[in-house]
Short mmCIF file of C-alpha atoms in Angstrom, two decimals:
data_model
loop_
_atom_site.label_atom_id
_atom_site.label_comp_id
_atom_site.label_asym_id
_atom_site.label_seq_id
_atom_site.Cartn_x
_atom_site.Cartn_y
_atom_site.Cartn_z
CA MET W 1 -110.54 87.69 24.73
CA LYS W 2 -110.13 84.61 22.60
CA SER W 3 -111.94 83.91 19.37
CA TYR W 4 -114.23 80.85 19.38
CA TYR W 5 -117.07 79.13 17.44
CA THR W 6 -120.61 78.83 18.57
CA ILE W 7 -124.20 78.73 17.26
CA SER W 8 -126.25 81.87 16.73
CA GLU W 9 -129.54 80.16 16.20
CA ASN W 10 -131.01 77.17 17.90
CA SER W 11 -131.63 73.99 15.82
CA ASP W 12 -132.90 70.48 16.00
CA GLY W 13 -132.32 67.12 14.48
CA ILE W 14 -134.21 63.78 14.39
CA TYR W 15 -132.69 60.32 13.99
CA GLU W 16 -134.56 57.05 14.10
CA GLU W 17 -133.04 53.50 14.44
CA LYS W 18 -134.99 50.26 14.99
CA ARG W 19 -138.12 52.24 15.87
CA SER W 20 -136.31 54.31 18.57
CA LYS W 21 -136.63 57.99 18.00
CA PHE W 22 -133.93 60.41 18.98
CA ILE W 23 -134.86 64.05 19.12
CA ALA W 24 -131.86 66.45 19.30
CA LYS W 25 -131.89 70.13 20.18
CA ALA W 26 -128.95 72.40 19.95
CA THR W 27 -129.18 75.62 22.07
CA HIS W 28 -126.84 78.62 22.54
CA ILE W 29 -126.24 79.11 26.24
CA GLU W 30 -124.10 81.66 28.17
CA SER W 31 -124.22 80.11 31.65
CA GLU W 32 -124.79 76.87 33.67
CA ASN W 33 -127.90 78.37 35.11
CA GLU W 34 -129.29 78.93 31.67
CA ALA W 35 -128.35 75.30 30.81
CA LYS W 36 -130.26 73.97 33.84
CA GLU W 37 -133.28 76.12 32.94
CA ILE W 38 -133.35 74.59 29.42
CA LEU W 39 -132.89 71.06 30.79
CA LEU W 40 -136.00 71.54 33.00
CA LYS W 41 -138.06 72.80 30.19
CA THR W 42 -136.89 69.66 28.16
CA LYS W 43 -137.91 67.25 30.87
CA LYS W 44 -141.34 68.93 31.10
CA GLU W 45 -141.81 68.93 27.27
CA TYR W 46 -140.76 65.28 26.85
CA TYR W 47 -142.13 64.03 30.23
CA ASP W 48 -143.25 60.70 28.57
CA ALA W 49 -139.77 59.95 27.12
CA ARG W 50 -137.53 57.32 28.66
CA HIS W 51 -134.33 59.24 28.53
CA ASN W 52 -133.42 63.04 28.15
CA CYS W 53 -129.58 62.97 27.76
CA TYR W 54 -127.32 66.00 27.24
CA ALA W 55 -123.95 67.61 26.98
CA TYR W 56 -122.74 71.19 27.18
CA VAL W 57 -119.62 73.25 26.74
CA LEU W 58 -119.13 76.71 28.13
CA GLY W 59 -116.45 79.45 27.98
CA GLU W 60 -113.80 80.73 25.52
CA ASP W 61 -111.46 78.12 26.87
CA LYS W 62 -114.09 75.37 26.79
CA LYS W 63 -113.22 74.38 30.43
CA LYS W 64 -116.74 73.98 31.67
CA GLN W 65 -117.99 70.67 30.20
CA LYS W 66 -120.64 68.35 31.41
CA PHE W 67 -122.61 65.35 29.96
CA PHE W 68 -125.30 63.02 31.37
CA ASP W 69 -126.62 59.65 30.35
CA ASP W 70 -129.98 59.80 32.13
CA GLY W 71 -130.24 56.07 32.77
CA GLU W 72 -128.66 54.91 29.53
CA PRO W 73 -125.64 52.58 29.90
CA SER W 74 -122.57 54.54 30.86
CA GLY W 75 -120.79 56.19 28.04
CA THR W 76 -123.56 55.53 25.43
CA ALA W 77 -125.43 58.82 25.44
CA GLY W 78 -123.82 61.94 26.98
CA ALA W 79 -120.30 61.19 25.71
CA PRO W 80 -121.33 60.71 22.09
CA ILE W 81 -123.27 63.95 22.27
CA MET W 82 -120.22 65.66 23.79
CA GLU W 83 -118.11 64.21 20.86
CA ALA W 84 -120.39 65.89 18.25
CA ILE W 85 -119.81 69.17 20.07
CA LYS W 86 -116.02 68.74 20.17
CA LYS W 87 -115.86 67.60 16.56
CA SER W 88 -117.22 70.97 15.44
CA ASP W 89 -114.99 72.91 17.88
CA LEU W 90 -118.04 74.60 19.57
CA THR W 91 -118.52 76.23 22.84
CA ASN W 92 -121.48 77.91 24.62
CA ILE W 93 -123.67 75.25 23.40
CA LEU W 94 -126.07 72.70 24.95
CA ILE W 95 -127.26 69.70 23.11
CA THR W 96 -130.16 67.61 24.45
CA VAL W 97 -131.14 64.33 22.90
CA THR W 98 -134.48 62.80 23.94
CA ARG W 99 -135.09 59.17 23.28
CA TYR W 100 -138.40 57.43 22.69
CA PHE W 101 -137.85 53.73 22.99
CA GLY W 102 -139.16 51.69 20.02
CA GLY W 103 -139.25 48.27 21.64
CA ILE W 104 -136.02 46.97 20.18
CA LYS W 105 -132.85 47.07 22.16
CA LEU W 106 -129.98 48.82 20.28
CA GLY W 107 -127.05 47.60 22.42
CA ALA W 108 -124.17 49.79 23.51
CA ALA W 109 -122.74 50.35 20.13
CA GLY W 110 -126.17 51.16 18.60
CA LEU W 111 -126.96 53.61 21.21
CA THR W 112 -123.66 55.35 20.99
CA ARG W 113 -124.03 55.72 17.31
CA ALA W 114 -127.62 56.89 17.47
CA TYR W 115 -127.03 59.57 20.08
CA ASN W 116 -123.98 60.82 18.17
CA LYS W 117 -125.88 60.95 14.79
CA ALA W 118 -128.86 62.81 16.37
CA ALA W 119 -126.47 65.44 17.86
CA ASN W 120 -124.54 65.77 14.67
CA ILE W 121 -127.66 66.45 12.70
CA ALA W 122 -128.60 69.20 15.14
CA VAL W 123 -125.16 70.77 14.72
CA GLU W 124 -125.42 70.41 10.93
CA ASN W 125 -128.74 72.17 11.02
CA ALA W 126 -127.40 75.12 13.22
CA LYS W 127 -125.97 78.45 12.15
CA ILE W 128 -122.32 78.45 13.24
CA VAL W 129 -120.53 81.76 13.74
CA LYS W 130 -117.04 82.69 14.78
CA MET W 131 -116.83 85.06 17.71
CA GLU W 132 -113.90 87.43 16.91
CA THR W 133 -112.26 89.98 19.17
CA PHE W 134 -112.49 93.54 17.76
CA PHE W 135 -111.20 96.88 19.17
CA ASN W 136 -113.92 99.55 19.44
CA VAL W 137 -112.06 102.63 18.35
CA SER W 138 -113.36 106.16 18.46
CA LEU W 139 -112.40 108.71 15.75
CA THR W 140 -112.86 112.41 15.85
CA ILE W 141 -112.83 113.67 12.24
CA ASP W 142 -112.82 117.04 10.54
CA TYR W 143 -115.33 117.20 7.76
CA ASN W 144 -112.77 117.83 5.04
CA LEU W 145 -111.21 114.43 5.99
CA LEU W 146 -114.39 112.43 6.18
CA SER W 147 -114.60 111.12 2.63
CA SER W 148 -110.98 109.95 2.72
CA VAL W 149 -111.58 108.13 5.91
CA GLU W 150 -114.79 106.49 4.64
CA TYR W 151 -113.00 105.39 1.50
CA TYR W 152 -110.20 103.87 3.56
CA LEU W 153 -112.64 102.08 5.91
CA ARG W 154 -114.60 100.61 2.98
CA LYS W 155 -111.37 99.44 1.27
CA GLU W 156 -110.17 97.72 4.45
CA ASN W 157 -113.67 96.23 5.15
CA ILE W 158 -113.83 97.98 8.53
CA THR W 159 -117.19 98.17 10.18
CA ILE W 160 -118.49 101.67 11.10
CA LYS W 161 -120.45 101.15 14.28
CA THR W 162 -121.84 104.60 14.72
CA SER W 163 -121.34 108.07 13.28
CA ASP W 164 -122.43 111.37 14.92
CA TYR W 165 -122.43 114.50 12.95
CA ASN W 166 -121.64 117.46 15.14
CA GLU W 167 -119.05 120.24 15.00
CA LYS W 168 -116.80 117.29 13.94
CA VAL W 169 -117.69 113.76 13.03
CA ASP W 170 -117.57 111.42 15.98
CA MET W 171 -117.26 107.83 14.54
CA ASN W 172 -116.94 104.46 16.28
CA ILE W 173 -115.29 101.69 14.18
CA LEU W 174 -114.56 97.99 14.91
CA VAL W 175 -111.09 96.78 14.13
CA LEU W 176 -109.76 93.21 14.32
CA THR W 177 -107.18 92.84 17.15
CA GLU W 178 -104.38 91.87 14.71
CA LYS W 179 -105.06 94.73 12.38
CA ILE W 180 -105.28 97.59 14.93
CA GLU W 181 -101.73 98.89 14.68
CA LYS W 182 -101.79 99.01 10.93
CA VAL W 183 -105.19 100.76 10.98
CA LYS W 184 -104.05 103.29 13.53
CA LYS W 185 -100.87 104.08 11.48
CA ASP W 186 -102.92 104.39 8.15
CA ILE W 187 -105.41 106.76 9.69
CA ILE W 188 -102.65 108.93 11.20
CA ASP W 189 -100.83 108.96 7.83
CA LEU W 190 -103.87 109.84 5.68
CA SER W 191 -104.81 112.67 7.99
CA SER W 192 -101.34 113.87 8.72
CA GLY W 193 -102.12 113.21 12.44
CA LYS W 194 -105.28 115.38 12.52
CA ILE W 195 -107.70 112.67 13.45
CA ASN W 196 -108.05 111.91 17.22
CA ILE W 197 -107.99 108.18 17.83
CA GLU W 198 -109.14 106.62 21.20
CA TYR W 199 -109.48 103.01 22.18
CA ILE W 200 -112.91 102.38 23.84
CA GLY W 201 -112.34 98.70 24.57
CA GLU W 202 -112.69 95.11 23.28
CA GLU W 203 -115.91 93.43 22.19
CA LEU W 204 -116.78 90.07 20.69
CA VAL W 205 -118.51 90.10 17.28
CA ALA W 206 -120.21 87.25 15.57
CA ILE W 207 -118.86 86.59 12.01
CA ASP W 208 -120.75 84.28 9.72
CA ILE W 209 -118.76 81.40 8.33
#
């Protein structure tokens, strides 16, 4: 798993130029089917608009990319929306920009600028998070070692995901990939090898930035 940036909450932005109104919406997506559903809803919501343009990027590697001009001159709508996404290094995001024509032609340069500005406003209004890869690690701890372990985890800012208090304490923690070997060694050292450590797997966790 690779780390990447995305949005955790949907957002919008409005830009007006020469009486034309550009309504941008940024939405978190996980698949192309989800993008298609949102695009259908957008067309229904703004059925009276002249253009519903969009761009989206999907995947940790950002390899799935698509943009659409919806009748605007080629390269003046979808591409500048895509540029706003790439500028912020985002993925798993769809940005739609709906245009209501104000009666004055903007020209290719004006359209390109307006679509890009509307998309940028939506990105600026979004909550951006970094998706980081963490190891989910299981610890089985004797009660006499619990306070030492909890102190160490607090000191290292390691998240305790769950704790079950049975005959021993069964604890799940989330450890950044690059810290896993150090954390494992530290826990073994502080417990003289008396804590059982198991790797459950990897998971992506949203980190506020």
